Amino acid sequence: MGKGRRALAVVGTVAVAGALCGLAVFSKSSYPTITVQLPANRAAGYTWVCSVKPEGSFVTVDTRYAPENVDDPDGGGVETFVLQSRSQGTSQVSFACVDGDDGTIDSTATYEFTTDGSTIQSSGTTADISDALMAPFAAGGASESAA
């Protein structure tokens, strides 16, 4: 299975399937959140797992999956993670897409976020996403960018 470096979607308050990076700004009385979207295929047994450094600096407050084509739910889709910053400074949020059949890691994505007050800024993204996960988006005409 071939892998290519791909830009991934990171958005503040708008869910977009294309590759872009956004800024989350919220009131100082609440913890700021950011949304990360990754290509997924639950029907094929793939599951994204998240890890954070330093531990506890971000927590996952919501996850959801949406098929790219509602008429073909086995054809792949988008896994959305809503992450909430719990500390100031720079954090690394890493995702690994694990194959449920044999436990191997199919794809990875790592984001560097900096929280300053009630603002989260993306300061770097690296990704190695398999062609199998990206296939539904390429067929659907969604834009892809090299990371």
Short mmCIF file of C-alpha atoms in Angstrom, two decimals:
data_model
loop_
_atom_site.label_atom_id
_atom_site.label_comp_id
_atom_site.label_asym_id
_atom_site.label_seq_id
_atom_site.Cartn_x
_atom_site.Cartn_y
_atom_site.Cartn_z
CA MET A 1 0.00 0.00 0.00
CA GLY A 2 1.60 3.26 -1.12
CA LYS A 3 1.87 6.22 1.16
CA GLY A 4 2.18 9.86 0.27
CA ARG A 5 2.70 13.00 2.26
CA ARG A 6 -0.56 14.92 2.36
CA ALA A 7 -1.79 18.10 4.00
CA LEU A 8 -4.67 17.49 6.39
CA ALA A 9 -7.61 19.56 7.44
CA VAL A 10 -7.34 21.57 10.64
CA VAL A 11 -10.06 24.09 11.28
CA GLY A 12 -11.14 26.30 14.14
CA THR A 13 -14.89 26.57 13.92
CA VAL A 14 -15.78 25.42 10.41
CA ALA A 15 -15.69 21.79 9.26
CA VAL A 16 -14.07 21.67 5.83
CA ALA A 17 -13.05 18.49 3.96
CA GLY A 18 -10.22 20.25 2.08
CA ALA A 19 -6.70 20.81 3.35
CA LEU A 20 -6.48 23.99 5.37
CA CYS A 21 -5.28 25.34 8.63
CA GLY A 22 -7.27 27.59 10.91
CA LEU A 23 -7.24 29.50 14.11
CA ALA A 24 -9.54 28.93 17.08
CA VAL A 25 -10.47 31.98 19.13
CA PHE A 26 -12.82 31.74 22.11
CA SER A 27 -13.56 33.73 25.24
CA LYS A 28 -11.02 33.71 28.05
CA SER A 29 -13.59 32.16 30.39
CA SER A 30 -13.57 28.85 28.47
CA TYR A 31 -10.89 26.52 27.20
CA PRO A 32 -10.23 27.05 23.46
CA THR A 33 -10.90 24.17 21.07
CA ILE A 34 -9.69 23.20 17.63
CA THR A 35 -11.04 20.65 15.17
CA VAL A 36 -8.84 18.15 13.31
CA GLN A 37 -10.23 16.14 10.41
CA LEU A 38 -8.54 13.01 9.08
CA PRO A 39 -9.40 10.66 6.21
CA ALA A 40 -10.81 7.43 7.62
CA ASN A 41 -12.33 4.10 6.72
CA ARG A 42 -14.04 2.44 9.67
CA ALA A 43 -15.61 -0.21 7.44
CA ALA A 44 -12.11 -1.45 6.54
CA GLY A 45 -11.20 -1.71 10.24
CA TYR A 46 -9.01 1.39 10.52
CA THR A 47 -9.13 3.42 13.74
CA TRP A 48 -7.38 6.72 14.53
CA VAL A 49 -5.84 7.02 18.01
CA CYS A 50 -4.51 10.24 19.52
CA SER A 51 -1.58 11.00 21.82
CA VAL A 52 -0.51 14.36 23.26
CA LYS A 53 2.79 15.79 24.55
CA PRO A 54 2.98 17.19 27.12
CA GLU A 55 0.37 14.83 28.50
CA GLY A 56 -2.88 16.57 29.40
CA SER A 57 -2.15 19.75 27.44
CA PHE A 58 -4.98 18.83 25.04
CA VAL A 59 -7.96 16.57 25.66
CA THR A 60 -10.39 15.07 23.16
CA VAL A 61 -13.88 16.41 23.85
CA ASP A 62 -15.63 14.88 20.83
CA THR A 63 -15.03 12.45 17.98
CA ARG A 64 -17.32 11.64 15.09
CA TYR A 65 -17.19 9.83 11.78
CA ALA A 66 -19.00 10.78 8.57
CA PRO A 67 -18.85 8.73 5.37
CA GLU A 68 -17.69 10.72 2.33
CA ASN A 69 -20.64 9.35 0.34
CA VAL A 70 -23.79 8.51 2.34
CA ASP A 71 -24.81 6.08 -0.41
CA ASP A 72 -21.55 4.14 0.09
CA PRO A 73 -20.73 4.13 3.84
CA ASP A 74 -18.01 1.49 3.27
CA GLY A 75 -16.11 3.76 0.89
CA GLY A 76 -14.30 5.88 3.44
CA GLY A 77 -15.01 9.15 5.15
CA VAL A 78 -13.77 11.74 7.60
CA GLU A 79 -12.92 11.24 11.29
CA THR A 80 -13.33 14.49 13.21
CA PHE A 81 -11.63 15.16 16.54
CA VAL A 82 -12.54 18.20 18.64
CA LEU A 83 -9.57 18.95 20.90
CA GLN A 84 -9.57 21.31 23.84
CA SER A 85 -6.41 23.04 25.02
CA ARG A 86 -5.85 22.75 28.76
CA SER A 87 -2.54 24.61 29.05
CA GLN A 88 -0.61 27.52 27.57
CA GLY A 89 2.37 27.00 25.29
CA THR A 90 3.30 24.53 22.58
CA SER A 91 1.93 21.00 22.38
CA GLN A 92 2.36 18.13 19.97
CA VAL A 93 -0.79 16.20 19.05
CA SER A 94 -0.11 12.96 17.16
CA PHE A 95 -2.52 10.58 15.47
CA ALA A 96 -1.89 7.02 14.31
CA CYS A 97 -4.32 5.11 12.08
CA VAL A 98 -4.24 1.51 13.27
CA ASP A 99 -5.35 -1.44 11.14
CA GLY A 100 -7.81 -3.41 13.28
CA ASP A 101 -6.89 -6.71 11.60
CA ASP A 102 -3.21 -6.85 12.49
CA GLY A 103 -2.50 -3.77 14.65
CA THR A 104 -0.08 -2.19 12.19
CA ILE A 105 0.05 1.57 11.78
CA ASP A 106 -1.26 2.53 8.35
CA SER A 107 -0.94 6.33 8.49
CA THR A 108 0.24 9.08 10.84
CA ALA A 109 -0.33 12.79 11.36
CA THR A 110 1.35 15.12 13.85
CA TYR A 111 0.30 18.68 14.63
CA GLU A 112 2.11 21.30 16.66
CA PHE A 113 -0.29 23.74 18.32
CA THR A 114 0.56 26.80 20.36
CA THR A 115 -2.00 28.07 22.84
CA ASP A 116 -1.73 31.72 23.81
CA GLY A 117 -4.56 32.94 26.01
CA SER A 118 -7.79 31.96 24.27
CA THR A 119 -6.13 31.42 20.87
CA ILE A 120 -4.76 28.20 19.36
CA GLN A 121 -2.45 28.50 16.38
CA SER A 122 -1.12 25.66 14.26
CA SER A 123 2.64 25.98 14.02
CA GLY A 124 3.39 22.85 12.02
CA THR A 125 1.91 19.71 10.53
CA THR A 126 3.50 16.52 9.21
CA ALA A 127 1.52 13.67 7.74
CA ASP A 128 2.05 10.33 6.07
CA ILE A 129 -1.40 9.24 4.89
CA SER A 130 -1.84 6.05 2.87
CA ASP A 131 -3.25 6.17 -0.63
CA ALA A 132 -6.03 3.80 0.53
CA LEU A 133 -7.32 6.39 3.02
CA MET A 134 -7.02 9.23 0.51
CA ALA A 135 -8.63 7.36 -2.42
CA PRO A 136 -12.25 8.42 -1.73
CA PHE A 137 -11.19 12.07 -1.71
CA ALA A 138 -9.15 11.84 -4.91
CA ALA A 139 -12.07 10.18 -6.69
CA GLY A 140 -14.46 12.82 -5.36
CA GLY A 141 -12.33 15.69 -6.63
CA ALA A 142 -11.33 17.08 -3.22
CA SER A 143 -8.13 19.06 -3.30
CA GLU A 144 -4.91 17.58 -1.98
CA SER A 145 -1.70 19.38 -1.18
CA ALA A 146 1.77 18.02 -0.51
CA ALA A 147 2.87 18.50 3.06
#
